[in-house]
Coordinates of C-alpha atoms in Angstrom, one line a residue:
Chain A
M1 CA 13.0 235.2 182.6
P2 CA 15.1 236.2 179.5
L3 CA 18.7 234.8 179.5
I4 CA 20.5 238.2 180.0
I5 CA 18.5 238.9 183.3
F6 CA 19.3 235.3 184.4
I7 CA 22.9 235.7 183.8
I8 CA 23.2 239.1 185.6
K9 CA 21.3 237.8 188.6
R10 CA 23.5 234.7 188.7
F11 CA 26.6 237.0 188.4
F12 CA 25.6 239.0 191.5
R13 CA 25.6 235.8 193.4
L14 CA 29.1 234.9 192.1
I15 CA 30.4 238.2 193.3
L16 CA 28.5 237.8 196.6
T17 CA 30.1 234.5 197.2
V18 CA 33.5 235.7 196.6
L19 CA 32.7 238.7 198.9
L20 CA 31.4 236.3 201.6
V21 CA 34.6 234.0 201.4
S22 CA 37.0 236.9 201.4
T23 CA 35.3 238.3 204.5
I24 CA 35.4 235.0 206.2
I25 CA 39.0 234.3 205.6
F26 CA 39.9 237.8 206.7
F27 CA 38.4 237.6 210.1
V28 CA 39.2 234.0 210.7
I29 CA 43.0 234.8 210.1
R30 CA 42.8 237.6 212.5
V31 CA 41.0 235.8 215.3
I32 CA 43.4 232.7 215.4
P33 CA 46.1 233.1 218.0
G34 CA 49.6 234.1 217.1
D35 CA 51.0 237.3 215.6
P36 CA 51.9 236.7 212.1
A37 CA 54.6 239.5 212.4
A38 CA 56.1 237.6 215.3
V39 CA 56.1 234.4 213.2
I40 CA 58.1 236.2 210.4
A41 CA 60.4 237.8 212.5
G42 CA 61.5 234.7 214.2
I43 CA 62.4 233.9 217.9
D44 CA 65.4 236.1 218.1
A45 CA 63.6 239.3 216.9
T46 CA 63.3 242.4 219.1
Q47 CA 60.2 244.2 219.7
A48 CA 61.3 247.0 217.4
D49 CA 61.8 244.2 214.7
V50 CA 58.3 242.9 215.2
A51 CA 56.8 246.4 215.1
A52 CA 58.6 247.2 211.8
I53 CA 57.3 244.0 210.2
R54 CA 53.8 244.6 211.5
A55 CA 53.8 248.3 209.8
Q56 CA 55.1 246.6 206.6
L57 CA 52.2 244.2 206.8
G58 CA 49.8 246.8 207.7
T59 CA 48.6 244.8 210.7
D60 CA 49.3 247.7 213.2
K61 CA 46.4 249.7 211.8
P62 CA 42.8 249.4 213.0
I63 CA 40.9 246.3 211.8
S64 CA 38.5 248.3 209.8
V65 CA 41.2 249.9 207.7
Q66 CA 42.8 246.5 207.2
Y67 CA 39.4 245.1 206.1
I68 CA 38.9 247.8 203.3
H69 CA 42.5 247.5 202.2
W70 CA 41.8 243.6 201.8
L71 CA 38.7 244.0 200.0
R72 CA 40.5 246.5 197.7
S73 CA 43.1 244.2 197.0
V74 CA 40.5 241.2 196.4
A75 CA 38.8 243.4 193.9
L76 CA 42.2 244.3 192.3
F77 CA 43.1 240.5 192.3
D78 CA 46.4 241.7 194.1
F79 CA 46.9 239.6 197.2
G80 CA 50.1 241.1 198.5
N81 CA 53.5 239.4 198.9
S82 CA 54.2 236.1 200.5
M83 CA 55.3 236.3 204.0
I84 CA 57.9 233.8 203.7
T85 CA 59.4 234.4 200.0
G86 CA 58.4 238.0 199.6
E87 CA 57.1 237.2 196.1
P88 CA 53.8 238.6 195.2
V89 CA 51.1 236.0 195.8
T90 CA 49.2 236.5 192.7
K91 CA 52.3 236.0 190.6
Q92 CA 53.0 232.7 192.3
I93 CA 49.2 231.6 192.0
L94 CA 49.0 232.2 188.3
K95 CA 52.4 230.4 187.6
R96 CA 51.1 227.4 189.2
F97 CA 47.5 227.4 188.2
P98 CA 48.0 226.2 184.5
I99 CA 49.3 222.8 186.1
T100 CA 46.2 222.4 188.1
L101 CA 43.9 223.3 185.3
T102 CA 45.6 220.9 182.9
L103 CA 45.3 218.1 185.5
A104 CA 41.7 218.8 186.2
T105 CA 40.8 219.1 182.6
L106 CA 42.4 215.8 181.7
G107 CA 40.8 214.3 184.7
I108 CA 37.3 215.3 183.8
L109 CA 37.8 214.2 180.3
M110 CA 39.0 210.9 181.2
G111 CA 36.2 210.4 183.7
M112 CA 33.4 211.4 181.0
L113 CA 35.0 209.3 178.4
I114 CA 34.9 206.0 180.7
A115 CA 31.5 207.2 182.2
I116 CA 29.2 208.2 179.4
P117 CA 29.6 205.3 177.0
L118 CA 29.5 202.8 179.8
G119 CA 26.5 204.6 181.3
V120 CA 24.5 204.7 178.1
I121 CA 25.1 201.0 177.3
S122 CA 24.2 200.1 181.0
A123 CA 20.9 201.9 180.6
V124 CA 20.2 200.5 177.2
K125 CA 21.1 196.9 178.0
R126 CA 19.9 196.8 181.7
W127 CA 21.0 194.0 184.0
S128 CA 23.4 192.7 181.4
P129 CA 26.9 191.9 182.2
V130 CA 27.9 195.3 180.9
D131 CA 25.6 196.9 183.4
Y132 CA 26.9 194.9 186.2
F133 CA 30.5 195.9 185.2
G134 CA 29.5 199.4 185.2
M135 CA 27.9 199.1 188.7
L136 CA 31.0 197.3 190.0
L137 CA 33.3 200.0 188.5
S138 CA 31.2 202.9 190.0
Q139 CA 31.2 201.2 193.6
I140 CA 35.1 200.9 193.3
G141 CA 35.2 204.3 191.9
M142 CA 33.5 205.7 195.0
A143 CA 35.1 203.5 197.6
V144 CA 39.0 203.9 196.4
P145 CA 40.3 207.3 197.7
S146 CA 41.9 209.0 194.8
F147 CA 45.3 209.4 196.5
W148 CA 45.5 205.6 197.1
L149 CA 44.5 204.8 193.5
G150 CA 47.2 207.2 192.5
I151 CA 49.8 205.2 194.6
I152 CA 48.6 202.1 193.4
L153 CA 49.0 203.2 189.8
L154 CA 52.4 204.6 190.4
L155 CA 53.1 201.1 191.7
L156 CA 51.9 199.3 188.7
F157 CA 52.9 201.6 185.8
A158 CA 55.9 203.3 187.2
V159 CA 57.6 200.7 189.6
K160 CA 56.5 197.4 188.2
I161 CA 56.6 198.4 184.4
H162 CA 58.4 201.7 183.7
I163 CA 55.7 203.2 181.4
F164 CA 55.5 206.5 183.5
P165 CA 57.7 208.6 185.6
L166 CA 57.6 208.1 189.3
F167 CA 57.2 212.0 190.0
G168 CA 57.9 215.3 188.7
S169 CA 56.6 217.6 186.0
G170 CA 57.0 218.3 182.3
G171 CA 55.3 216.8 179.5
I172 CA 52.0 215.0 179.1
K173 CA 53.4 211.7 180.4
Y174 CA 53.5 213.4 183.8
Y175 CA 49.7 214.0 183.7
I176 CA 48.3 210.7 182.6
L177 CA 48.4 208.8 186.0
P178 CA 47.4 211.7 188.2
S179 CA 44.4 212.6 186.1
L180 CA 43.4 209.1 185.8
S181 CA 43.5 208.8 189.6
L182 CA 41.3 212.0 189.9
G183 CA 39.1 210.9 187.0
L184 CA 37.9 207.6 188.1
A185 CA 36.2 208.8 191.2
R186 CA 34.3 211.3 189.1
A187 CA 33.5 208.6 186.6
A188 CA 31.8 206.7 189.2
V189 CA 29.3 209.7 189.8
I190 CA 28.9 210.4 186.0
L191 CA 28.2 206.9 185.2
R192 CA 25.5 206.5 187.9
L193 CA 24.0 209.7 186.7
T194 CA 24.1 208.9 182.8
R195 CA 22.6 205.5 183.4
A196 CA 19.8 206.9 185.6
S197 CA 19.2 209.7 183.1
M198 CA 19.2 207.7 180.2
V199 CA 16.9 205.1 181.6
E200 CA 14.5 208.0 182.6
E201 CA 14.5 209.5 179.0
L202 CA 13.8 206.0 177.5
S203 CA 10.6 205.6 179.5
K204 CA 9.2 209.0 178.4
E205 CA 6.1 209.3 176.1
Y206 CA 8.0 210.7 173.1
I207 CA 10.2 207.7 172.9
I208 CA 6.9 205.7 172.5
T209 CA 5.9 208.1 169.8
A210 CA 9.1 207.8 168.0
R211 CA 9.0 204.2 168.0
A212 CA 5.3 204.1 166.9
K213 CA 6.2 206.3 164.0
G214 CA 8.5 203.5 162.8
L215 CA 12.0 205.1 163.4
T216 CA 14.8 202.5 163.9
E217 CA 15.8 201.7 167.4
R218 CA 19.3 203.1 166.9
L219 CA 17.8 206.3 165.9
V220 CA 15.4 206.4 169.0
K221 CA 17.9 205.5 171.4
Y222 CA 21.0 207.2 170.2
K223 CA 19.7 210.3 168.8
H224 CA 16.3 211.2 170.5
A225 CA 16.8 209.8 174.1
L226 CA 20.7 210.2 174.3
K227 CA 20.4 214.0 173.4
N228 CA 18.0 214.6 176.3
A229 CA 19.7 212.6 178.6
L230 CA 23.1 214.1 178.3
I231 CA 21.8 217.6 179.6
P232 CA 22.0 216.8 183.3
V233 CA 25.2 214.7 182.5
I234 CA 27.0 217.7 181.0
T235 CA 26.0 220.1 184.1
V236 CA 27.0 217.6 186.6
S237 CA 30.2 216.8 185.1
G238 CA 30.9 220.6 185.0
I239 CA 30.3 220.7 188.7
Q240 CA 32.6 217.8 189.2
F241 CA 35.3 219.5 187.3
G242 CA 35.0 222.3 190.1
Y243 CA 35.4 219.6 192.8
M244 CA 38.6 218.4 191.0
L245 CA 40.4 221.5 192.1
G246 CA 39.9 220.2 195.7
G247 CA 40.9 216.6 194.8
A248 CA 43.9 218.2 193.0
I249 CA 45.5 219.4 196.1
I250 CA 46.0 215.8 197.3
I251 CA 46.8 214.3 194.0
E252 CA 49.7 216.9 193.4
Q253 CA 51.0 215.8 196.6
V254 CA 51.1 212.1 195.8
F255 CA 52.7 212.9 192.3
S256 CA 54.9 215.9 193.2
L257 CA 53.1 218.0 190.6
P258 CA 54.0 221.6 191.3
G259 CA 50.4 223.0 191.0
L260 CA 48.3 225.3 192.8
G261 CA 47.5 222.7 195.4
R262 CA 51.0 222.3 196.3
L263 CA 51.5 225.8 196.7
F264 CA 48.7 226.1 198.9
L265 CA 49.9 223.3 201.1
T266 CA 53.3 224.9 201.2
G267 CA 51.5 227.9 202.5
I268 CA 49.9 226.0 205.1
Y269 CA 53.0 224.2 206.1
Q270 CA 54.9 227.4 206.5
R271 CA 51.9 229.3 208.0
D272 CA 52.4 231.9 205.1
F273 CA 49.0 233.7 205.9
T274 CA 49.1 235.9 202.9
L275 CA 49.5 233.0 200.7
I276 CA 46.8 231.0 202.5
Q277 CA 44.3 233.8 202.2
G278 CA 45.2 234.6 198.4
G279 CA 45.0 230.9 197.8
V280 CA 41.6 230.3 199.4
V281 CA 40.0 233.4 197.7
F282 CA 41.4 232.4 194.4
I283 CA 40.2 228.8 194.6
A284 CA 36.8 230.1 195.8
F285 CA 36.8 232.4 192.7
V286 CA 37.8 229.8 190.2
F287 CA 35.2 227.3 191.8
S288 CA 32.2 229.6 191.7
L289 CA 33.1 231.0 188.1
I290 CA 32.9 227.2 187.1
N291 CA 29.5 226.8 188.9
F292 CA 28.3 230.1 187.1
L293 CA 29.3 228.9 183.8
V294 CA 27.6 225.5 184.3
D295 CA 24.4 227.3 185.4
I296 CA 24.2 229.4 182.4
L297 CA 25.2 226.3 180.1
Y298 CA 22.3 224.5 181.9
S299 CA 19.7 227.1 181.4
V300 CA 20.6 227.5 177.8
L301 CA 20.2 223.6 177.3
N302 CA 17.1 223.6 179.5
P303 CA 15.2 226.9 179.5
K304 CA 12.8 225.7 182.0
I305 CA 15.3 226.2 184.9
R306 CA 15.2 230.0 184.4
V307 CA 11.4 230.2 185.6
G308 CA 12.6 229.1 189.1
Chain B
M1 CA 21.1 185.2 190.6
K2 CA 18.3 187.6 191.6
R3 CA 19.2 191.2 192.0
S4 CA 17.6 191.3 195.7
S5 CA 19.8 188.3 196.7
V6 CA 22.9 190.0 195.2
S7 CA 22.3 193.0 197.4
S8 CA 21.5 191.1 200.5
R9 CA 24.7 189.1 200.1
L10 CA 26.6 192.3 199.6
M11 CA 25.1 193.8 202.8
L12 CA 25.9 190.6 204.7
G13 CA 29.4 191.0 203.5
A14 CA 29.6 194.5 204.4
V15 CA 28.3 194.0 208.0
I16 CA 30.7 191.1 208.6
Y17 CA 33.7 193.2 207.7
L18 CA 32.7 196.0 209.6
V19 CA 32.0 193.8 212.7
I20 CA 35.4 192.3 212.4
L21 CA 37.0 195.8 211.9
G22 CA 35.2 196.9 215.0
A23 CA 36.4 194.1 217.2
A24 CA 39.9 194.3 216.1
A25 CA 39.8 198.2 217.0
I26 CA 38.5 197.3 220.4
A27 CA 40.8 194.2 221.0
A28 CA 43.8 195.9 219.4
P29 CA 46.2 195.4 222.3
V30 CA 45.3 191.7 222.6
I31 CA 45.4 190.7 219.0
S32 CA 48.2 192.9 217.6
P33 CA 51.3 190.7 217.3
Y34 CA 53.6 193.6 218.0
S35 CA 53.4 197.2 219.4
P36 CA 52.4 199.6 216.8
T37 CA 55.1 202.1 217.5
D38 CA 58.1 199.7 218.5
Q39 CA 60.8 200.1 216.0
H40 CA 62.8 197.0 214.8
L41 CA 65.6 198.8 212.9
E42 CA 67.3 195.5 212.2
N43 CA 64.1 194.3 210.3
R44 CA 63.4 197.5 208.2
F45 CA 61.5 196.8 205.2
A46 CA 60.9 193.1 205.8
P47 CA 58.5 191.8 203.2
P48 CA 55.4 189.9 204.3
G49 CA 56.1 186.6 205.8
H50 CA 56.1 184.3 208.7
K51 CA 57.5 186.7 211.2
Y52 CA 55.5 189.7 209.9
I53 CA 52.5 188.8 208.0
L54 CA 52.0 192.1 206.2
G55 CA 55.8 193.2 206.4
T56 CA 57.3 196.1 208.3
D57 CA 58.0 199.6 207.4
N58 CA 60.9 202.0 207.1
F59 CA 61.3 202.0 210.9
G60 CA 61.0 198.3 211.2
R61 CA 57.5 198.7 212.7
D62 CA 54.8 195.8 212.1
N63 CA 52.5 196.8 209.3
F64 CA 49.7 194.5 210.6
S65 CA 49.7 195.9 214.0
R66 CA 49.9 199.4 212.8
M67 CA 46.8 198.7 210.5
I68 CA 44.8 197.1 213.6
Y69 CA 45.6 200.2 215.7
G70 CA 44.9 202.5 212.5
S71 CA 41.3 201.1 212.5
R72 CA 40.9 202.9 215.9
S73 CA 41.5 206.3 214.4
A74 CA 39.4 205.5 211.4
L75 CA 36.3 204.5 213.3
L76 CA 36.9 207.1 216.0
V77 CA 36.7 209.8 213.4
G78 CA 33.6 208.3 211.7
I79 CA 31.8 208.1 215.1
V80 CA 32.6 211.4 216.4
S81 CA 32.4 213.4 213.1
V82 CA 29.0 212.0 212.1
S83 CA 27.8 212.6 215.6
I84 CA 28.6 216.2 215.4
A85 CA 27.3 216.5 211.8
V86 CA 23.8 214.9 212.9
T87 CA 23.5 216.8 216.1
I88 CA 24.1 220.1 214.3
G89 CA 22.1 219.1 211.2
I90 CA 19.1 217.9 213.0
T91 CA 19.0 221.1 215.2
V92 CA 19.6 223.5 212.3
G93 CA 17.1 221.6 210.0
I94 CA 14.3 221.4 212.4
I95 CA 14.7 225.2 213.4
A96 CA 14.5 226.3 209.9
A97 CA 11.6 223.8 209.0
L98 CA 9.7 225.3 211.8
S99 CA 10.7 229.0 211.4
T100 CA 9.6 230.5 208.2
G101 CA 10.9 233.5 206.4
I102 CA 14.0 235.2 207.4
I103 CA 15.5 232.7 209.8
D104 CA 15.0 229.9 207.6
N105 CA 16.3 231.8 204.7
I106 CA 19.5 232.9 206.6
L107 CA 20.2 229.3 208.0
M108 CA 19.9 227.8 204.5
L109 CA 22.0 230.4 202.8
L110 CA 24.6 229.6 205.3
M111 CA 24.4 225.9 204.8
D112 CA 24.4 226.2 201.1
S113 CA 27.5 228.3 201.1
V114 CA 29.2 225.5 203.0
L115 CA 27.7 222.8 200.7
S116 CA 28.9 224.6 197.6
F117 CA 32.7 224.2 198.1
P118 CA 34.9 221.0 197.7
T119 CA 34.9 219.3 201.2
I120 CA 38.5 218.4 201.2
L121 CA 39.4 222.2 200.6
L122 CA 37.3 223.5 203.4
A123 CA 38.7 220.6 205.8
I124 CA 42.3 221.7 205.0
T125 CA 41.4 225.3 205.3
V126 CA 39.6 224.7 208.7
V127 CA 42.4 222.5 210.2
S128 CA 45.0 224.7 209.0
F129 CA 43.4 227.3 211.3
L130 CA 42.5 225.1 214.2
G131 CA 45.8 223.2 214.3
Y132 CA 46.7 219.6 213.2
G133 CA 45.7 216.6 215.1
L134 CA 42.8 214.1 215.3
L135 CA 40.5 216.1 217.7
Q136 CA 40.7 219.2 215.3
V137 CA 40.0 216.8 212.1
M138 CA 37.2 215.4 213.7
T139 CA 35.6 218.7 214.6
A140 CA 36.2 220.1 211.3
I141 CA 34.8 217.1 209.4
G142 CA 31.8 217.3 211.7
V143 CA 31.1 220.8 211.1
I144 CA 31.7 220.7 207.3
F145 CA 29.2 217.7 206.9
S146 CA 26.4 219.3 209.1
P147 CA 24.7 221.1 206.1
V148 CA 24.0 217.9 204.4
F149 CA 22.0 216.7 207.4
A150 CA 20.4 220.2 207.8
R151 CA 19.2 220.3 204.3
L152 CA 17.8 216.8 204.5
V153 CA 16.1 217.2 207.8
R154 CA 14.5 220.5 206.8
A155 CA 13.1 219.1 203.6
E156 CA 11.8 215.9 205.4
A157 CA 10.4 217.9 208.3
L158 CA 8.6 220.4 206.0
S159 CA 6.8 217.3 204.3
I160 CA 6.0 215.6 207.6
K161 CA 4.7 218.9 209.0
T162 CA 1.9 218.9 206.6
E163 CA 0.8 215.2 207.1
E164 CA -2.6 215.0 208.5
Y165 CA -1.6 213.2 211.9
V166 CA 0.7 215.9 212.6
E167 CA -2.2 218.4 211.8
A168 CA -4.6 216.5 214.0
S169 CA -2.1 216.5 216.8
R170 CA -1.7 220.1 216.5
A171 CA -5.4 220.7 216.4
M172 CA -5.6 218.7 219.6
G173 CA -3.4 221.3 221.2
S174 CA 0.0 219.3 221.4
P175 CA 3.0 221.7 222.1
A176 CA 5.6 222.1 219.4
V177 CA 8.2 220.0 221.3
K178 CA 6.0 217.2 221.4
I179 CA 5.3 217.2 217.9
V180 CA 9.0 217.5 216.9
F181 CA 9.9 214.6 219.3
L182 CA 6.8 212.4 218.8
H183 CA 6.0 212.9 215.2
I184 CA 8.8 214.5 213.3
M185 CA 12.0 213.1 214.5
P186 CA 11.0 209.4 214.4
N187 CA 9.8 209.7 210.7
L188 CA 13.0 211.3 209.5
M189 CA 15.4 209.1 211.2
G190 CA 15.5 206.5 208.4
K191 CA 16.9 208.8 205.9
V192 CA 19.3 210.4 208.4
V193 CA 20.7 206.9 209.0
V194 CA 21.2 206.4 205.3
Q195 CA 23.0 209.6 205.1
A196 CA 25.0 208.9 208.2
S197 CA 26.3 205.7 206.8
I198 CA 27.6 207.5 203.6
T199 CA 28.9 210.3 205.8
F200 CA 30.8 207.9 208.0
A201 CA 32.7 206.7 204.9
L202 CA 33.4 210.0 203.6
S203 CA 34.7 211.3 207.0
I204 CA 37.1 208.2 207.0
V205 CA 38.4 209.1 203.6
I206 CA 39.0 212.8 204.5
E207 CA 40.8 211.8 207.9
A208 CA 43.2 209.9 205.8
S209 CA 43.7 212.4 203.1
L210 CA 44.5 215.0 205.8
S211 CA 46.7 212.6 207.5
Y212 CA 48.5 211.8 204.2
L213 CA 49.0 215.5 203.9
G214 CA 50.5 215.7 207.3
L215 CA 47.5 217.8 208.7
G216 CA 45.6 215.1 210.4
T217 CA 46.6 212.3 212.9
Q218 CA 50.1 213.0 214.1
P219 CA 53.2 210.5 214.2
P220 CA 53.6 208.2 215.9
T221 CA 50.0 207.5 216.3
P222 CA 49.0 204.9 213.8
S223 CA 46.5 205.8 211.1
W224 CA 45.9 204.5 207.5
G225 CA 46.4 207.9 205.9
L226 CA 49.8 208.4 207.7
M227 CA 51.0 204.8 206.8
L228 CA 50.2 205.6 203.2
K229 CA 52.2 208.9 203.5
D230 CA 55.2 206.9 204.5
A231 CA 54.7 204.2 202.0
R232 CA 54.7 206.8 199.2
N233 CA 58.5 207.4 199.8
Y234 CA 59.2 203.6 199.6
L235 CA 57.3 202.5 196.6
V236 CA 60.3 200.8 195.2
Q237 CA 61.8 199.1 198.3
A238 CA 58.4 198.1 200.1
P239 CA 55.2 198.1 197.9
W240 CA 53.5 196.2 200.7
M241 CA 53.5 199.4 202.8
S242 CA 51.1 201.0 200.4
I243 CA 48.9 198.1 199.4
Y244 CA 47.4 196.9 202.8
P245 CA 46.4 200.2 204.6
G246 CA 44.7 201.3 201.3
L247 CA 42.9 198.1 200.9
A248 CA 41.6 198.3 204.5
L249 CA 40.5 202.0 203.8
A250 CA 38.8 201.2 200.6
M251 CA 37.0 198.1 202.1
T252 CA 35.8 200.1 205.0
V253 CA 34.4 202.8 202.6
L254 CA 32.9 200.2 200.3
S255 CA 31.1 198.5 203.4
F256 CA 29.5 201.7 204.5
N257 CA 28.5 202.7 201.0
I258 CA 26.9 199.3 200.5
I259 CA 25.0 199.7 203.8
G260 CA 23.8 203.0 202.9
D261 CA 22.6 201.9 199.4
T262 CA 20.8 198.8 200.8
L263 CA 19.0 200.8 203.6
S264 CA 18.0 203.5 201.1
E265 CA 16.5 200.9 198.8
K266 CA 14.6 199.3 201.7
I267 CA 13.3 202.9 202.9
N268 CA 12.5 203.9 199.2
P269 CA 11.6 201.0 197.3
R270 CA 10.6 203.0 194.3
I271 CA 14.3 203.6 193.3
V272 CA 14.7 199.7 192.8
K273 CA 12.4 199.5 190.0
K274 CA 14.5 202.0 187.7

């Protein structure tokens, strides 16, 4: 299949996913008990007050009209106004998103920086002390919940020794500990994969050929094998990057970073339905977009995948 | 030391830890030195010592007792969520494997769309609609993890279905129900158990995370995640509040992961060679 067709097909799946998520969230919000208009109006409101708010929200119209209206607003990327603050939801999301994006980017970079070199050395020197250290680190990385790691890092580097701030946002120093907490769990996954992928490449026939040709061990391992071993590692790292958007919700809470996750949580605490539905669709969109880009990257690096 | 002996020692350690944890959860009222909810305001932020071995919290509640009771929430979430996930997963997986074409496609599309989103985000969203609390959290986690089992069961069942002894049984006229329960189910249980062990660990982490965010177990019921939520505000005054509940959480997750890994090596010895 030519690349362009693959991209178009994959793009339709992206649109389909966002449509599916938008539809599910729309109906879920409407079947749960409780009238949003009554929530906004408060307990002292009269019937007329509630009706006025309902008209303002558009929830007095038939559900089919509301649904069409909702799909239009998703397509236009305009999620309406917050039910609590009245501010446009899209504007709030876009204001907070760079913080989350910075956090996730630094997190995946730290994860890859720890995992890839260690994974490669572990594969080349199997059952050596480095390999055991790598295994230990990946077990710990998978067992320690990122939010507890965050708390422990704060305890060590903000309370015991005052290198980093206890909470807040601002310069790069506010991002180091949070992204490290996010990155370590991801590093565990990437490390295991790097090791397995490198071990597999090293056992392939072209490596034997390369050795037989008389190439140096360094060239064989770090040029031939590594280049191929990194293909799945890069794509999995991309998917892990997407998962970080989920993890960021809780890490932002631990470090009081005012990112998208905290905005979304505020929406949940205050039962701000427009904010929740906008947030869910936006996160689903970004997450699907990342998966879309990863798939394309993978198909460029490894053309075999396009056949399937 | 040989690798096999390292892994069997780890397995032994994991099992011992979980047995102790399970016993502590059952015997919580007997072994807890204090009530988990009694406030001793005169002893707020007492550091670990003779009177309170793991210290007290911001209400003067005994941390050790709260951790023992917290293990109840954690294990309960694991058991209930995994049971829900396994039940839905096996049912959907078998149906998908036995039916071909459109039903299989629709079921798997549905499962894949759940699988393709970050679990914690799904859990937060579902709980925000179901309402906060332990029951809602367990249901949400169970449903969210069911596609993992459905995928696994479907793949296994598809390959078992073509085995000769299954074909032979079918040729002899065995009804589909008999084939499912006599041949397919027993053969895929091994992999389901491995996955259940890992899912158990993940469920506990998600419950702790949701409780940390205030969406899971509600105060004053003790939960490790809830303890960590309180601890975050008193890092300077009472660091012990944040160390021990997290340690218990991480050790529990580690134990289930080790058991899952060891079992999967036993079931599929090919992996060990790599």
